[in-house]
Amino acid sequence: MHANRFDPLLKHAETKEEAAARLYAERLKALTESERRLGELARYADEYANPNCGPSNAALLLNHQRFRERIETALDQQRKVVERTRSNCNLQHARLMLASRDSKAMEQLAASHRVRLARDEARREQNQLDDLAGRQHQEKKTRSEP
C-alpha cells in the first residue's frame, strides 16, 4: 500500500470544505446586509410615522398615508428577504459542518493508514532481521559441527 493513497481524497475533502466555508461567509455577509437594510427601513418607518412631522392638509395627509403603506410593504418584503437569507445561511452552515466533519474523518483515516503502513514496515524489517539472525545462527551451528 502506498503512503499517499488517501492524498487525492483528502485534498478533495479539504477543497469541498473550503468552498463550503466561502459560501457560508457569502451567505453570512448577505444576511448581515439584509438585516442592516431592514433596520434602516424600520428606522425610516418610525421617523415617518412620527405625528410631529405629519401633513397639515387632506391631500398631504393622503399622500403621507400612501407613503407609509409603501414603507410597510417594503418592510414586509425585507423581512421575507431576511428570513430567506437566514434560512440560506443556516443551510450553508449545516453544509459547512458536514464538509468539515468529512474532511476531519478523511484526515483521521489517512493518519491511521500511515500508522498502519509504518507498523507493517517495522514488522517487515523485524522479520528480515529475525530471518538474518536465524540464518547466521544456523551457519554458525553448521560450521561448529564436526
PDB file of C-alpha atoms in Angstrom:
ATOM      1  CA  MET A   1       0.000   0.000   0.000  1.00  0.00           C
ATOM      2  CA  HIS A   2       1.169   3.487  -0.765  1.00  0.00           C
ATOM      3  CA  ALA A   3       1.542   6.157   1.901  1.00  0.00           C
ATOM      4  CA  ASN A   4      -0.029   8.783  -0.383  1.00  0.00           C
ATOM      5  CA  ARG A   5      -3.048   6.684  -1.279  1.00  0.00           C
ATOM      6  CA  PHE A   6      -5.505   8.957   0.527  1.00  0.00           C
ATOM      7  CA  ASP A   7      -3.963  12.269  -0.560  1.00  0.00           C
ATOM      8  CA  PRO A   8      -6.354  12.863  -3.511  1.00  0.00           C
ATOM      9  CA  LEU A   9      -9.369  12.080  -1.323  1.00  0.00           C
ATOM     10  CA  LEU A  10      -8.046  14.268   1.479  1.00  0.00           C
ATOM     11  CA  LYS A  11      -7.387  17.110  -0.962  1.00  0.00           C
ATOM     12  CA  HIS A  12     -10.920  16.764  -2.359  1.00  0.00           C
ATOM     13  CA  ALA A  13     -12.436  16.864   1.138  1.00  0.00           C
ATOM     14  CA  GLU A  14     -10.383  19.937   2.052  1.00  0.00           C
ATOM     15  CA  THR A  15     -11.338  21.686  -1.195  1.00  0.00           C
ATOM     16  CA  LYS A  16     -15.000  20.914  -0.553  1.00  0.00           C
ATOM     17  CA  GLU A  17     -14.709  22.273   3.000  1.00  0.00           C
ATOM     18  CA  GLU A  18     -13.007  25.462   1.782  1.00  0.00           C
ATOM     19  CA  ALA A  19     -15.717  26.009  -0.834  1.00  0.00           C
ATOM     20  CA  ALA A  20     -18.421  25.479   1.796  1.00  0.00           C
ATOM     21  CA  ALA A  21     -16.670  27.961   4.100  1.00  0.00           C
ATOM     22  CA  ARG A  22     -16.518  30.567   1.326  1.00  0.00           C
ATOM     23  CA  LEU A  23     -20.215  30.099   0.546  1.00  0.00           C
ATOM     24  CA  TYR A  24     -21.096  30.327   4.220  1.00  0.00           C
ATOM     25  CA  ALA A  25     -19.133  33.582   4.523  1.00  0.00           C
ATOM     26  CA  GLU A  26     -21.015  34.944   1.497  1.00  0.00           C
ATOM     27  CA  ARG A  27     -24.378  33.898   2.962  1.00  0.00           C
ATOM     28  CA  LEU A  28     -23.466  35.416   6.316  1.00  0.00           C
ATOM     29  CA  LYS A  29     -22.482  38.676   4.626  1.00  0.00           C
ATOM     30  CA  ALA A  30     -25.779  38.693   2.701  1.00  0.00           C
ATOM     31  CA  LEU A  31     -27.681  38.087   5.940  1.00  0.00           C
ATOM     32  CA  THR A  32     -25.879  40.941   7.672  1.00  0.00           C
ATOM     33  CA  GLU A  33     -26.626  43.234   4.736  1.00  0.00           C
ATOM     34  CA  SER A  34     -30.310  42.297   4.566  1.00  0.00           C
ATOM     35  CA  GLU A  35     -30.655  42.791   8.336  1.00  0.00           C
ATOM     36  CA  ARG A  36     -28.960  46.188   8.010  1.00  0.00           C
ATOM     37  CA  ARG A  37     -31.429  47.188   5.269  1.00  0.00           C
ATOM     38  CA  LEU A  38     -34.341  46.023   7.408  1.00  0.00           C
ATOM     39  CA  GLY A  39     -33.067  48.108  10.303  1.00  0.00           C
ATOM     40  CA  GLU A  40     -32.753  51.176   8.087  1.00  0.00           C
ATOM     41  CA  LEU A  41     -36.273  50.704   6.751  1.00  0.00           C
ATOM     42  CA  ALA A  42     -37.651  50.236  10.259  1.00  0.00           C
ATOM     43  CA  ARG A  43     -35.940  53.428  11.487  1.00  0.00           C
ATOM     44  CA  TYR A  44     -37.227  55.306   8.456  1.00  0.00           C
ATOM     45  CA  ALA A  45     -40.762  53.997   9.040  1.00  0.00           C
ATOM     46  CA  ASP A  46     -40.564  55.033  12.698  1.00  0.00           C
ATOM     47  CA  GLU A  47     -39.369  58.508  11.750  1.00  0.00           C
ATOM     48  CA  TYR A  48     -42.079  58.895   9.130  1.00  0.00           C
ATOM     49  CA  ALA A  49     -44.764  57.608  11.495  1.00  0.00           C
ATOM     50  CA  ASN A  50     -43.929  60.373  13.981  1.00  0.00           C
ATOM     51  CA  PRO A  51     -47.047  62.551  14.272  1.00  0.00           C
ATOM     52  CA  ASN A  52     -44.970  65.718  14.726  1.00  0.00           C
ATOM     53  CA  CYS A  53     -43.905  65.598  11.082  1.00  0.00           C
ATOM     54  CA  GLY A  54     -47.388  64.812   9.738  1.00  0.00           C
ATOM     55  CA  PRO A  55     -49.008  66.827   6.944  1.00  0.00           C
ATOM     56  CA  SER A  56     -51.382  69.712   7.588  1.00  0.00           C
ATOM     57  CA  ASN A  57     -53.976  69.355   4.784  1.00  0.00           C
ATOM     58  CA  ALA A  58     -56.058  66.451   3.463  1.00  0.00           C
ATOM     59  CA  ALA A  59     -54.120  65.937   0.197  1.00  0.00           C
ATOM     60  CA  LEU A  60     -50.831  65.814   2.022  1.00  0.00           C
ATOM     61  CA  LEU A  61     -52.336  63.516   4.640  1.00  0.00           C
ATOM     62  CA  LEU A  62     -53.475  61.103   1.906  1.00  0.00           C
ATOM     63  CA  ASN A  63     -50.017  61.151   0.284  1.00  0.00           C
ATOM     64  CA  HIS A  64     -48.445  60.664   3.692  1.00  0.00           C
ATOM     65  CA  GLN A  65     -50.691  57.663   4.363  1.00  0.00           C
ATOM     66  CA  ARG A  66     -49.908  56.065   0.969  1.00  0.00           C
ATOM     67  CA  PHE A  67     -46.204  56.557   1.513  1.00  0.00           C
ATOM     68  CA  ARG A  68     -46.424  54.916   4.963  1.00  0.00           C
ATOM     69  CA  GLU A  69     -48.234  51.971   3.351  1.00  0.00           C
ATOM     70  CA  ARG A  70     -45.429  51.639   0.800  1.00  0.00           C
ATOM     71  CA  ILE A  71     -42.884  51.713   3.619  1.00  0.00           C
ATOM     72  CA  GLU A  72     -44.831  48.981   5.448  1.00  0.00           C
ATOM     73  CA  THR A  73     -44.937  46.918   2.245  1.00  0.00           C
ATOM     74  CA  ALA A  74     -41.193  47.409   1.823  1.00  0.00           C
ATOM     75  CA  LEU A  75     -40.678  46.380   5.461  1.00  0.00           C
ATOM     76  CA  ASP A  76     -42.731  43.196   4.948  1.00  0.00           C
ATOM     77  CA  GLN A  77     -40.765  42.347   1.806  1.00  0.00           C
ATOM     78  CA  GLN A  78     -37.455  42.997   3.549  1.00  0.00           C
ATOM     79  CA  ARG A  79     -38.491  40.800   6.493  1.00  0.00           C
ATOM     80  CA  LYS A  80     -39.128  38.000   3.996  1.00  0.00           C
ATOM     81  CA  VAL A  81     -35.732  38.639   2.414  1.00  0.00           C
ATOM     82  CA  VAL A  82     -34.098  38.439   5.847  1.00  0.00           C
ATOM     83  CA  GLU A  83     -35.863  35.162   6.645  1.00  0.00           C
ATOM     84  CA  ARG A  84     -34.953  33.664   3.276  1.00  0.00           C
ATOM     85  CA  THR A  85     -31.359  34.831   3.671  1.00  0.00           C
ATOM     86  CA  ARG A  86     -31.215  33.487   7.221  1.00  0.00           C
ATOM     87  CA  SER A  87     -32.564  30.143   6.019  1.00  0.00           C
ATOM     88  CA  ASN A  88     -29.941  30.018   3.256  1.00  0.00           C
ATOM     89  CA  CYS A  89     -27.259  30.960   5.755  1.00  0.00           C
ATOM     90  CA  ASN A  90     -28.345  28.210   8.161  1.00  0.00           C
ATOM     91  CA  LEU A  91     -28.442  25.676   5.342  1.00  0.00           C
ATOM     92  CA  GLN A  92     -24.939  26.627   4.198  1.00  0.00           C
ATOM     93  CA  HIS A  93     -23.692  26.463   7.792  1.00  0.00           C
ATOM     94  CA  ALA A  94     -25.002  22.906   8.019  1.00  0.00           C
ATOM     95  CA  ARG A  95     -23.250  22.070   4.742  1.00  0.00           C
ATOM     96  CA  LEU A  96     -20.034  23.554   6.104  1.00  0.00           C
ATOM     97  CA  MET A  97     -20.318  21.457   9.246  1.00  0.00           C
ATOM     98  CA  LEU A  98     -20.823  18.314   7.155  1.00  0.00           C
ATOM     99  CA  ALA A  99     -17.875  19.157   4.902  1.00  0.00           C
ATOM    100  CA  SER A 100     -15.734  19.863   7.950  1.00  0.00           C
ATOM    101  CA  ARG A 101     -16.746  16.555   9.508  1.00  0.00           C
ATOM    102  CA  ASP A 102     -15.950  14.718   6.270  1.00  0.00           C
ATOM    103  CA  SER A 103     -12.576  16.438   5.999  1.00  0.00           C
ATOM    104  CA  LYS A 104     -11.664  15.539   9.590  1.00  0.00           C
ATOM    105  CA  ALA A 105     -12.775  11.948   9.054  1.00  0.00           C
ATOM    106  CA  MET A 106     -10.617  11.726   5.922  1.00  0.00           C
ATOM    107  CA  GLU A 107      -7.657  13.182   7.848  1.00  0.00           C
ATOM    108  CA  GLN A 108      -8.125  10.564  10.573  1.00  0.00           C
ATOM    109  CA  LEU A 109      -8.424   7.801   8.004  1.00  0.00           C
ATOM    110  CA  ALA A 110      -5.245   8.951   6.248  1.00  0.00           C
ATOM    111  CA  ALA A 111      -3.408   9.203   9.590  1.00  0.00           C
ATOM    112  CA  SER A 112      -4.466   5.712  10.660  1.00  0.00           C
ATOM    113  CA  HIS A 113      -3.427   4.425   7.223  1.00  0.00           C
ATOM    114  CA  ARG A 114       0.028   5.982   7.652  1.00  0.00           C
ATOM    115  CA  VAL A 115       0.338   4.439  11.146  1.00  0.00           C
ATOM    116  CA  ARG A 116      -0.685   1.048   9.772  1.00  0.00           C
ATOM    117  CA  LEU A 117       1.867   1.339   6.952  1.00  0.00           C
ATOM    118  CA  ALA A 118       4.616   2.299   9.392  1.00  0.00           C
ATOM    119  CA  ARG A 119       3.696  -0.611  11.673  1.00  0.00           C
ATOM    120  CA  ASP A 120       3.681  -3.044   8.731  1.00  0.00           C
ATOM    121  CA  GLU A 121       7.040  -1.734   7.534  1.00  0.00           C
ATOM    122  CA  ALA A 122       8.519  -2.088  11.029  1.00  0.00           C
ATOM    123  CA  ARG A 123       7.159  -5.641  11.212  1.00  0.00           C
ATOM    124  CA  ARG A 124       8.701  -6.491   7.808  1.00  0.00           C
ATOM    125  CA  GLU A 125      12.053  -5.085   8.882  1.00  0.00           C
ATOM    126  CA  GLN A 126      11.920  -7.051  12.139  1.00  0.00           C
ATOM    127  CA  ASN A 127      11.062 -10.240  10.235  1.00  0.00           C
ATOM    128  CA  GLN A 128      14.007  -9.632   7.915  1.00  0.00           C
ATOM    129  CA  LEU A 129      16.309  -9.096  10.893  1.00  0.00           C
ATOM    130  CA  ASP A 130      14.938 -12.226  12.564  1.00  0.00           C
ATOM    131  CA  ASP A 131      15.498 -14.232   9.356  1.00  0.00           C
ATOM    132  CA  LEU A 132      19.023 -12.883   9.024  1.00  0.00           C
ATOM    133  CA  ALA A 133      19.803 -13.675  12.646  1.00  0.00           C
ATOM    134  CA  GLY A 134      18.339 -17.160  12.225  1.00  0.00           C
ATOM    135  CA  ARG A 135      20.445 -17.804   9.132  1.00  0.00           C
ATOM    136  CA  GLN A 136      23.578 -16.536  10.823  1.00  0.00           C
ATOM    137  CA  HIS A 137      22.871 -18.719  13.825  1.00  0.00           C
ATOM    138  CA  GLN A 138      22.272 -21.709  11.537  1.00  0.00           C
ATOM    139  CA  GLU A 139      25.563 -21.007   9.680  1.00  0.00           C
ATOM    140  CA  LYS A 140      27.482 -20.848  12.962  1.00  0.00           C
ATOM    141  CA  LYS A 141      25.874 -24.071  14.052  1.00  0.00           C
ATOM    142  CA  THR A 142      26.735 -25.720  10.730  1.00  0.00           C
ATOM    143  CA  ARG A 143      30.385 -24.591  10.937  1.00  0.00           C
ATOM    144  CA  SER A 144      30.839 -25.758  14.500  1.00  0.00           C
ATOM    145  CA  GLU A 145      29.521 -29.255  13.813  1.00  0.00           C
ATOM    146  CA  PRO A 146      32.209 -31.869  13.062  1.00  0.00           C
TER     147      PRO A 146
END
